[in-house]
PDB file of C-alpha atoms in Angstrom:
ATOM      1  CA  UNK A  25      89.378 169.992  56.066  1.00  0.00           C
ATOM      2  CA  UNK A  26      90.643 171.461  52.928  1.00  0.00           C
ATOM      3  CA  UNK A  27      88.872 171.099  49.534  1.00  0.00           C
ATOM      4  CA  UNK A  28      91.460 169.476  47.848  1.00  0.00           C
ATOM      5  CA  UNK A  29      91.650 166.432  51.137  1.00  0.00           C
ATOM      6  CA  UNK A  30      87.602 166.977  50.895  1.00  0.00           C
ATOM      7  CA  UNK A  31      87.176 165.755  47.137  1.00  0.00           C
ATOM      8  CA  UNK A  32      89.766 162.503  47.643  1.00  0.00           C
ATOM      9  CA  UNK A  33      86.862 161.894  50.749  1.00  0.00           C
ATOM     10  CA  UNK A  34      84.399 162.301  48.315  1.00  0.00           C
ATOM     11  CA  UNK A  35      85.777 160.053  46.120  1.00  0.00           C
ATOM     12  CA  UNK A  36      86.414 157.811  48.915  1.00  0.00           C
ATOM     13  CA  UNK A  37      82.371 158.382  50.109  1.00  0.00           C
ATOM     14  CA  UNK A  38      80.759 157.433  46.927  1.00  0.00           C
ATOM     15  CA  UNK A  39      82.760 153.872  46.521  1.00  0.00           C
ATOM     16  CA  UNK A  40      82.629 152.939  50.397  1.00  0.00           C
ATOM     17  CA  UNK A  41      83.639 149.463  51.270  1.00  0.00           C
ATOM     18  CA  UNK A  42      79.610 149.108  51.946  1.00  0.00           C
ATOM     19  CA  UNK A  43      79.068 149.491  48.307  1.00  0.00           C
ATOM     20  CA  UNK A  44      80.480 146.217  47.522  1.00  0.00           C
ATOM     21  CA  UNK A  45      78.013 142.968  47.286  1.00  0.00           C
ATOM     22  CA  UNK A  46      80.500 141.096  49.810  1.00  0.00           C
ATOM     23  CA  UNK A  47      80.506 143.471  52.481  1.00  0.00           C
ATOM     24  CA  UNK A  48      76.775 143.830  52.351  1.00  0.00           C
ATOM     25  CA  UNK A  49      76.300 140.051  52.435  1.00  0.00           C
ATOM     26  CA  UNK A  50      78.964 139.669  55.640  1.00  0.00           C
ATOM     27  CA  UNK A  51      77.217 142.727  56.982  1.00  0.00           C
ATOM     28  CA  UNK A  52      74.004 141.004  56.480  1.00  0.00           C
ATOM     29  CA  UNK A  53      74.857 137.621  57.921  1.00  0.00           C
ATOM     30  CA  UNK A  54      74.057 136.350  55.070  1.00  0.00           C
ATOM     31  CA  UNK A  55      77.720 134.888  54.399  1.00  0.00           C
ATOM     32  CA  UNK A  56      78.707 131.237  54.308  1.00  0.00           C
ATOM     33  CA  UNK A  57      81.127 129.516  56.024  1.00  0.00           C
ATOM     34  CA  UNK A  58      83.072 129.016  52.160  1.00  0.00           C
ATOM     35  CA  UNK A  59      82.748 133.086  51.697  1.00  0.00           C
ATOM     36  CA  UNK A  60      83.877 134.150  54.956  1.00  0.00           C
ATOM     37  CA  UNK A  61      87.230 131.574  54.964  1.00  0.00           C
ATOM     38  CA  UNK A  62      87.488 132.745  51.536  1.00  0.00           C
ATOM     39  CA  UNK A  63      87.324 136.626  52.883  1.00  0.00           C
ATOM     40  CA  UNK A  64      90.079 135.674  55.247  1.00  0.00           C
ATOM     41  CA  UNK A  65      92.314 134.014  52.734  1.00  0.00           C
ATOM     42  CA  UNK A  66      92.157 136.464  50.217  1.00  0.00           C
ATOM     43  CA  UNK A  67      92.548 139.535  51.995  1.00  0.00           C
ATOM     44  CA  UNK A  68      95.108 138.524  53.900  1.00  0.00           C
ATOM     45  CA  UNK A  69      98.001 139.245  51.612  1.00  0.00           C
ATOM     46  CA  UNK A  70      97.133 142.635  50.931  1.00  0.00           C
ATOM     47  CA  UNK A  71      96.936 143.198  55.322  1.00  0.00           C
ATOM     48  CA  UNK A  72     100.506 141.515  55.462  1.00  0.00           C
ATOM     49  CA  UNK A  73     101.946 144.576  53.236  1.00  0.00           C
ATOM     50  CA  UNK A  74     100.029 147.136  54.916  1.00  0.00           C
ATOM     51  CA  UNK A  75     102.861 147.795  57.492  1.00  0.00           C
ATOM     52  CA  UNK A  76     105.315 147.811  54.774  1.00  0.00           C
ATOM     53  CA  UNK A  77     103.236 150.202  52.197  1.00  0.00           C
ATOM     54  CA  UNK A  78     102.827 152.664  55.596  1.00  0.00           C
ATOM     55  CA  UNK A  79     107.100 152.243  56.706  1.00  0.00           C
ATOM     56  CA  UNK A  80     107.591 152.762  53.009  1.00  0.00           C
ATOM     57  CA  UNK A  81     105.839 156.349  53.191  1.00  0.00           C
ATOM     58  CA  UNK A  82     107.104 157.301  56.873  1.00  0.00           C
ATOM     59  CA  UNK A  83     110.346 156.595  55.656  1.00  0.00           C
ATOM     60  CA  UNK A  84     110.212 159.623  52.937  1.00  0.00           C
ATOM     61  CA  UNK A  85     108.309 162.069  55.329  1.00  0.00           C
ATOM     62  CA  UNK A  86     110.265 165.037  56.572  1.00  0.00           C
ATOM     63  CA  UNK A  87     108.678 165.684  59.514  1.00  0.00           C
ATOM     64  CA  UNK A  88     109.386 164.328  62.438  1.00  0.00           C
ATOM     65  CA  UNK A  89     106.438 164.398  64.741  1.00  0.00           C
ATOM     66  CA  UNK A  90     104.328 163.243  61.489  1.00  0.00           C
ATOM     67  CA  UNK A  91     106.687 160.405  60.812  1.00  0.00           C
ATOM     68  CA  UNK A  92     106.248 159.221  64.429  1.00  0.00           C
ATOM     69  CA  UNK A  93     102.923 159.209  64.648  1.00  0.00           C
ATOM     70  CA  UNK A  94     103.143 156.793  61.456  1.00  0.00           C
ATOM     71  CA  UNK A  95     105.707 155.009  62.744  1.00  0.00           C
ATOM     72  CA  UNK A  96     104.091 154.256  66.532  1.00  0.00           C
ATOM     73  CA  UNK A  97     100.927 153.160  64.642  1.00  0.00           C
ATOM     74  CA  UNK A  98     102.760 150.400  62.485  1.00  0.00           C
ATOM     75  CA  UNK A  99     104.511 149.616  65.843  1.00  0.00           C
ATOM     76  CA  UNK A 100     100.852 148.865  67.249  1.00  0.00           C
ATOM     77  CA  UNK A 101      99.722 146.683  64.182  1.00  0.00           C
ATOM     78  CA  UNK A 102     102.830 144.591  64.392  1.00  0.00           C
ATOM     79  CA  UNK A 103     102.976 144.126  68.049  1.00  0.00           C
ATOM     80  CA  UNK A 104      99.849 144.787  69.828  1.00  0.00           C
ATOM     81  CA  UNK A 105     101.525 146.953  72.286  1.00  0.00           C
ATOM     82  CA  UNK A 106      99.560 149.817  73.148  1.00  0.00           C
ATOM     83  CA  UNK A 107      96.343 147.903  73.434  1.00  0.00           C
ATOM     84  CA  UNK A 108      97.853 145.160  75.363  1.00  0.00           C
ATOM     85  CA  UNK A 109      97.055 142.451  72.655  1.00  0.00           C
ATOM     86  CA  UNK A 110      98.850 140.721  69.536  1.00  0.00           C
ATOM     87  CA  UNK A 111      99.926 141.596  66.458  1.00  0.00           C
ATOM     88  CA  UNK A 112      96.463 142.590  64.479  1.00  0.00           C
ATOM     89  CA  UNK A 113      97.525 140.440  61.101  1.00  0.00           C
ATOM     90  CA  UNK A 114      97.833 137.976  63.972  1.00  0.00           C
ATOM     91  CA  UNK A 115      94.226 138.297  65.033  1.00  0.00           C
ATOM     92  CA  UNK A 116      92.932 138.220  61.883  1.00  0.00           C
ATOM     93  CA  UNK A 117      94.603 134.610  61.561  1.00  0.00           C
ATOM     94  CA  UNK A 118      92.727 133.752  64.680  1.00  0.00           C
ATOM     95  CA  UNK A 119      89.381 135.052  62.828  1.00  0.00           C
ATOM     96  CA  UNK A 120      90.032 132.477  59.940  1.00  0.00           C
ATOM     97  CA  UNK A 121      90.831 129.642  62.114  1.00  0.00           C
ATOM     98  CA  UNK A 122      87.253 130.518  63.773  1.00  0.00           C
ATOM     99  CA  UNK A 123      86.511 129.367  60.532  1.00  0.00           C
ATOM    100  CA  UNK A 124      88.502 126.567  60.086  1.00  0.00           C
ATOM    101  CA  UNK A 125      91.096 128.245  58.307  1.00  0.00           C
ATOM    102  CA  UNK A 126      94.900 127.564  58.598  1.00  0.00           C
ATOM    103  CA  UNK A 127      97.890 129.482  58.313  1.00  0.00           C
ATOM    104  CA  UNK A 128      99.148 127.470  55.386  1.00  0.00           C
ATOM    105  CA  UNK A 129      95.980 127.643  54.139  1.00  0.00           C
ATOM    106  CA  UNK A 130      96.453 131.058  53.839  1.00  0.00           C
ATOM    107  CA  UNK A 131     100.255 130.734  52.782  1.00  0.00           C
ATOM    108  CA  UNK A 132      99.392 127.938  49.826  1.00  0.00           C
ATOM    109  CA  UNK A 133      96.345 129.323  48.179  1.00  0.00           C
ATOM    110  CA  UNK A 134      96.747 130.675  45.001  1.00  0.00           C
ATOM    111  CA  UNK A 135      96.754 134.468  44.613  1.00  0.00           C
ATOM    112  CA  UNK A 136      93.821 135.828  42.737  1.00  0.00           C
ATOM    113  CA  UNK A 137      94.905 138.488  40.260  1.00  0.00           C
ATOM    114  CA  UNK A 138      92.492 141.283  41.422  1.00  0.00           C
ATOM    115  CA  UNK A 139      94.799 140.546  44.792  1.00  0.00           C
ATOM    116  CA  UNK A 140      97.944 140.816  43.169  1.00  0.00           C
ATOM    117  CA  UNK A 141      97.074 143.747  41.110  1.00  0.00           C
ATOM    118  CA  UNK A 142      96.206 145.783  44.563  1.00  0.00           C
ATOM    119  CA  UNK A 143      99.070 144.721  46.229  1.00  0.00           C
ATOM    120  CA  UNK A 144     101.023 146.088  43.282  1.00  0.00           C
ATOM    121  CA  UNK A 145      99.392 148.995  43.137  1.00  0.00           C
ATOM    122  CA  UNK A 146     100.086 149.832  47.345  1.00  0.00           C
ATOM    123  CA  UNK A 147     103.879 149.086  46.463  1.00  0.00           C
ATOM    124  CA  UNK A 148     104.333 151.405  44.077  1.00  0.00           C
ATOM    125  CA  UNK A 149     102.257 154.266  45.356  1.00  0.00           C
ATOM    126  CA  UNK A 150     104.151 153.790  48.748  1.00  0.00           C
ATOM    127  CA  UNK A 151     107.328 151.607  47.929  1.00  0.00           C
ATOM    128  CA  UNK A 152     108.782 153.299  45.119  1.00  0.00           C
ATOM    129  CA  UNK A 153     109.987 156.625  43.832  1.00  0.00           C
ATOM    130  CA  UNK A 154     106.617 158.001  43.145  1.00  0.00           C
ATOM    131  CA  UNK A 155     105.741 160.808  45.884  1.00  0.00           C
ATOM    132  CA  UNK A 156     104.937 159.633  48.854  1.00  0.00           C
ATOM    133  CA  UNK A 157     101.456 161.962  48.710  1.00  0.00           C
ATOM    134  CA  UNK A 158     100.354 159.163  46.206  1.00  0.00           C
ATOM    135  CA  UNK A 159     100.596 156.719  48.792  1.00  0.00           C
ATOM    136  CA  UNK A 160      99.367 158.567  51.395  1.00  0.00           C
ATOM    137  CA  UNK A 161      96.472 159.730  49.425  1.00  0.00           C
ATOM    138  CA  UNK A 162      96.026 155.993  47.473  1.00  0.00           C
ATOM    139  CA  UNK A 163      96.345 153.672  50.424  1.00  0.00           C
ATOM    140  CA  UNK A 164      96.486 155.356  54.064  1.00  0.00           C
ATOM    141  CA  UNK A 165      93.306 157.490  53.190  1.00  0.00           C
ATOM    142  CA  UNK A 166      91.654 154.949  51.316  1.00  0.00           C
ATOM    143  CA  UNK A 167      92.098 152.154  53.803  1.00  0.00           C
ATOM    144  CA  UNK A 168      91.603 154.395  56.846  1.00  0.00           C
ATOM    145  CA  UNK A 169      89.317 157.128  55.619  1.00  0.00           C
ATOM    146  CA  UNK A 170      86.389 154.540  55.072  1.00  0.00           C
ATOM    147  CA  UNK A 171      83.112 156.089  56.369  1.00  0.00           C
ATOM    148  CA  UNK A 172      81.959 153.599  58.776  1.00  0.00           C
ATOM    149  CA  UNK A 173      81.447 149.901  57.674  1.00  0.00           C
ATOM    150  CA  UNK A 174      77.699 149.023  59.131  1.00  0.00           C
ATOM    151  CA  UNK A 175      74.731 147.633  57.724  1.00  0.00           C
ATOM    152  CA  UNK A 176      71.724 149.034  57.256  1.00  0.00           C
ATOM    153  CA  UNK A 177      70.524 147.297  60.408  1.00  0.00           C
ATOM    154  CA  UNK A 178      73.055 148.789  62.345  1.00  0.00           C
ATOM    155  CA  UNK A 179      75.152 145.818  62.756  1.00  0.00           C
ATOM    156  CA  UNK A 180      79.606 146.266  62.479  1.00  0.00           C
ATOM    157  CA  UNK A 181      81.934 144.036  61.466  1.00  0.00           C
ATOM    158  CA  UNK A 182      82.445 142.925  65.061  1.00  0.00           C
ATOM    159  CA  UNK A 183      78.816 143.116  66.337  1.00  0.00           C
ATOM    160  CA  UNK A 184      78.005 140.951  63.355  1.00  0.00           C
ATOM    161  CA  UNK A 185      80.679 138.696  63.739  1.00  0.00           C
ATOM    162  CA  UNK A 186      80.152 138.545  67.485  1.00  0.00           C
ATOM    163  CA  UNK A 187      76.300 138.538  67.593  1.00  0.00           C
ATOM    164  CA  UNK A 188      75.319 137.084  64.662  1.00  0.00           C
ATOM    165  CA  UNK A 189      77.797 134.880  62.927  1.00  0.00           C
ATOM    166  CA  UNK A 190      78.186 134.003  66.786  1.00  0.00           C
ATOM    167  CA  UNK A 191      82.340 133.592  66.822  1.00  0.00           C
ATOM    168  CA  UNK A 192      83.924 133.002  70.366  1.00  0.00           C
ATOM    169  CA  UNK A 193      86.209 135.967  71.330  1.00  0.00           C
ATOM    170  CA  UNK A 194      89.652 135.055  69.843  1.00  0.00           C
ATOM    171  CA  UNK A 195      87.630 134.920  66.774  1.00  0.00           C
ATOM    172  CA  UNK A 196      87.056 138.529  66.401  1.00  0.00           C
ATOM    173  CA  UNK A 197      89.378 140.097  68.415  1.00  0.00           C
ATOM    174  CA  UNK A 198      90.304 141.728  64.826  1.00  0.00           C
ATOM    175  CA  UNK A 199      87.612 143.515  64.567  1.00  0.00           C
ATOM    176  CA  UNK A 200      87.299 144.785  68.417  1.00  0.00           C
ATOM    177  CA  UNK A 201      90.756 147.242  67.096  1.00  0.00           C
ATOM    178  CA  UNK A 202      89.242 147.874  63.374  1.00  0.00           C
ATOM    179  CA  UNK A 203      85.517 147.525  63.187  1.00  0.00           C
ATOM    180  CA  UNK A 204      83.875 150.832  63.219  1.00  0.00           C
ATOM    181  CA  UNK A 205      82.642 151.189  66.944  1.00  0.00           C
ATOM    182  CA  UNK A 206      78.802 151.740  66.716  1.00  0.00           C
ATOM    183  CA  UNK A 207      78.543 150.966  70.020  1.00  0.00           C
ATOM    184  CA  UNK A 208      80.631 153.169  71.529  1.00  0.00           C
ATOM    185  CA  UNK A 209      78.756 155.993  68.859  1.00  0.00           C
ATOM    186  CA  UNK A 210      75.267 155.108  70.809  1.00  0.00           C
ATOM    187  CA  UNK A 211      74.131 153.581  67.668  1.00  0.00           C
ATOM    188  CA  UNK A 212      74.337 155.658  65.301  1.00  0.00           C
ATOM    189  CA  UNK A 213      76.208 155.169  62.267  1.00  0.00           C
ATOM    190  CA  UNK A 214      79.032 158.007  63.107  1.00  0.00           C
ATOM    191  CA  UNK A 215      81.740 156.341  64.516  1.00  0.00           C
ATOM    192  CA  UNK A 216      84.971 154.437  63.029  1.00  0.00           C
ATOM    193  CA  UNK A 217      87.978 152.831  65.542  1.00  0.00           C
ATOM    194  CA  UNK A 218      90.442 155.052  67.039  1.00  0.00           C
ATOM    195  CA  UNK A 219      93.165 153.585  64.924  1.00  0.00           C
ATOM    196  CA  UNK A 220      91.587 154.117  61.793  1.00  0.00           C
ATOM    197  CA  UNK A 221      90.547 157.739  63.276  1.00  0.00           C
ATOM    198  CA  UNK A 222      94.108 158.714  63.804  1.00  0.00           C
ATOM    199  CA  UNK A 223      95.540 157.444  60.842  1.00  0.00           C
ATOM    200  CA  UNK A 224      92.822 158.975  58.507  1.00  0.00           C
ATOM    201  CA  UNK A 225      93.347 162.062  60.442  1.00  0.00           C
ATOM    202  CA  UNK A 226      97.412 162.089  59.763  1.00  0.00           C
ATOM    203  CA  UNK A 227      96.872 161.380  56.562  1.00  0.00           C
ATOM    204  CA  UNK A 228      94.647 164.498  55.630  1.00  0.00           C
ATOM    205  CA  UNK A 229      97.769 166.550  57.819  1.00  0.00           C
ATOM    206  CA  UNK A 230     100.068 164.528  55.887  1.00  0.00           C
ATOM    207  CA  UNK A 231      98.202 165.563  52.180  1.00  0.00           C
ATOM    208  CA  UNK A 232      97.743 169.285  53.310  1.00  0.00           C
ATOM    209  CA  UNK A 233     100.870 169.394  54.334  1.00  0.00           C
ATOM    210  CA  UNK A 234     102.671 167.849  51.460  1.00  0.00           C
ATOM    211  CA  UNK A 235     100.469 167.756  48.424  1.00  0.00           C
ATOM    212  CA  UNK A 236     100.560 171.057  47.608  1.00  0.00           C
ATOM    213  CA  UNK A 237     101.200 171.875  43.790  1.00  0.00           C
ATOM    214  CA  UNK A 238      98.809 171.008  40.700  1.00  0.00           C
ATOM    215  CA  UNK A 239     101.523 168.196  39.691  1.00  0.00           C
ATOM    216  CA  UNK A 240     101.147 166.379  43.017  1.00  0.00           C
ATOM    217  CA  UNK A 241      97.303 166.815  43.239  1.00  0.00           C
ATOM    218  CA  UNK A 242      96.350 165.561  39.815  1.00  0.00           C
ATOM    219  CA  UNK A 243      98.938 162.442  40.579  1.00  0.00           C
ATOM    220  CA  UNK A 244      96.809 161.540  44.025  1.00  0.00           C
ATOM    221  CA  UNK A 245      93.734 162.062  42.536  1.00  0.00           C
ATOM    222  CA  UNK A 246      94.682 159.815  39.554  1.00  0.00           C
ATOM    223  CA  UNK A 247      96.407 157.153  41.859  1.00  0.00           C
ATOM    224  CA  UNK A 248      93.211 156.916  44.246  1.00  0.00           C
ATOM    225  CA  UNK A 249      91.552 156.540  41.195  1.00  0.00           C
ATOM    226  CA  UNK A 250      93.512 153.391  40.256  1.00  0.00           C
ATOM    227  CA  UNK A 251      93.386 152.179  44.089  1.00  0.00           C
ATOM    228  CA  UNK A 252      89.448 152.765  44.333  1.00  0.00           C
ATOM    229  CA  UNK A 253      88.636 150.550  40.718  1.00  0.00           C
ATOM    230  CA  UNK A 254      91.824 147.385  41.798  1.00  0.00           C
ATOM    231  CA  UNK A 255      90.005 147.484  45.826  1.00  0.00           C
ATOM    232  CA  UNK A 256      86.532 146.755  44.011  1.00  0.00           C
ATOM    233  CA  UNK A 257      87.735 144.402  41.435  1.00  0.00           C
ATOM    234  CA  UNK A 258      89.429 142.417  44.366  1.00  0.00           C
ATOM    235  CA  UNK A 259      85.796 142.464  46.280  1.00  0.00           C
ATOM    236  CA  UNK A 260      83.885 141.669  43.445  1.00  0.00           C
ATOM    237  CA  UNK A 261      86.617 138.458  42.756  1.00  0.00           C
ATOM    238  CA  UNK A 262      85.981 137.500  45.832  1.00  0.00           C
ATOM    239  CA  UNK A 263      82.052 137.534  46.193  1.00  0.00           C
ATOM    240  CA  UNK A 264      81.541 136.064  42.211  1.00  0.00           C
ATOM    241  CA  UNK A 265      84.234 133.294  43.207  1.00  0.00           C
ATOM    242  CA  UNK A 266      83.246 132.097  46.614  1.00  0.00           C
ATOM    243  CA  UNK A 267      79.611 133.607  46.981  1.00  0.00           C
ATOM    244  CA  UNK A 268      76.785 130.919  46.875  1.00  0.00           C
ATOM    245  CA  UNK A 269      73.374 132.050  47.171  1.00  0.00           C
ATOM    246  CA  UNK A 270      71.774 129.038  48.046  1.00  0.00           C
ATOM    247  CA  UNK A 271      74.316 128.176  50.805  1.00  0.00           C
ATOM    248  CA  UNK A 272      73.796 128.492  54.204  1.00  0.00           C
ATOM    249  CA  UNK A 273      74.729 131.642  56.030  1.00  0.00           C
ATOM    250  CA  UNK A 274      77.753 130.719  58.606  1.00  0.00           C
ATOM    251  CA  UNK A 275      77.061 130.178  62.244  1.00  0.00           C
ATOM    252  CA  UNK A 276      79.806 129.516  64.719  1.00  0.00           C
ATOM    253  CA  UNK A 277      79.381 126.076  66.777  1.00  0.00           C
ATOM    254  CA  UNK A 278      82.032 124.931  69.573  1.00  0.00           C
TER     255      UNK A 278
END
């Protein structure tokens, strides 16, 4: 890995996902039935651009083999093909109706700000005019880069949902294709899901390959730095909103 990809990780490293109160309260199973549909609702909209932000940088990237590799992973998310499932925004539908969440739920709720803001932010960095690098750099590594999203107990985004929060299958199948795997890493807090492995690791090719004067640089750094502070505002609007400590953690019942 090249210093300049190895300080956007670092950046990346020292606001991880499990930084933020509401992933350490889902990770803990210490989330309510009114935080988790809320989780569902509200990070929905920024999961139903995702395929768009990553078209908008394959579109733009010269390479072939490198746009193709982009290109069959969006295929994946939008159809399920490879794994011989759905379409993943589809699954994570089928994780809020677990919950008693509909799709017009979803469709009708009002769109928080900190939401809106990172949506806006993936559009332009990916979308737009701006280099492509920013995108790449801003949202693919961001999103995919994550170091692995346990607990301190050990405990994934799908064992947790699984195991503790006790959902039937349908209701995380999300998670089985973009949970990090700590199963399959013996335990251990090491390993992330082959999808985000392969797109974190085109995206460092992508950067290395692209990214290349001071100009560019400086712009991803700054635009990661945007990305990093609009992804934790949207957390934290989500945990202060819908967060109730003297609720009840969630537990699924047929």
């Amino acid at each position: 890995m090249s210093e300049f990809v190895q300080s956007l990780r670092d950046k990346i490293n020292s606001r991880k996902k499990m930084t933020s109160r509401l992933y350490q309260t889902v990770l803990a199973g210490k989330a309510s039935k009114h935080l988790l549909q809320n989780f569902v609702i509200h990070r929905f909209p920024i999961k139903n651009h995702w395929t768009r932000n990553i078209l908008g940088i394959a579109s733009r990237i010269p390479d072939h083999q490198l746009r193709v590799e982009l290109v069959e992973n969006v295929f994946e998310e939008e159809t399920g093909h490879f794994s011989h499932s759905k379409r993943h925004l589809e699954t994570f539908v089928d994780f809020g109706k677990a919950l008693g969440v509909t799709q017009r739920d979803i469709d009708t709720a009002p769109m928080l700000p900190q939401t809106q803001a990172v949506i806006d932010h993936n559009v332009e960095a990916c979308n737009t005019t701006v280099h492509f690098t920013a995108g790449v750099a801003s949202v693919l590594l961001l999103m995919e880069g994550q170091p692995p999203v346990v607990s301190a107990g050990n405990q994934s985004m799908l064992s947790v949902m699984r195991d503790v929060y006790r959902l039937p299958p349908e209701g995380y199948e999300f998670f089985v294709h973009h949970a990090s795997a700590v199963e399959r890493a013996g335990g251990d807090h090491t390993a992330v899901s082959d999808l985000e492995e392969d797109h974190a690791e085109t995206a460092e090719i992508l950067l290395d390959t692209y990214c290349t004067t001071d100009e560019l640089r400086i712009q991803a750094h700054r635009y990661l730095d945007r990305a990093i502070d609009r992804r934790h505002a949207h957390f934290d609007a989500i945990y202060e909103q819908f967060h109730d400590p003297a609720a009840e953690p969630f537990r699924y019942a047929a």
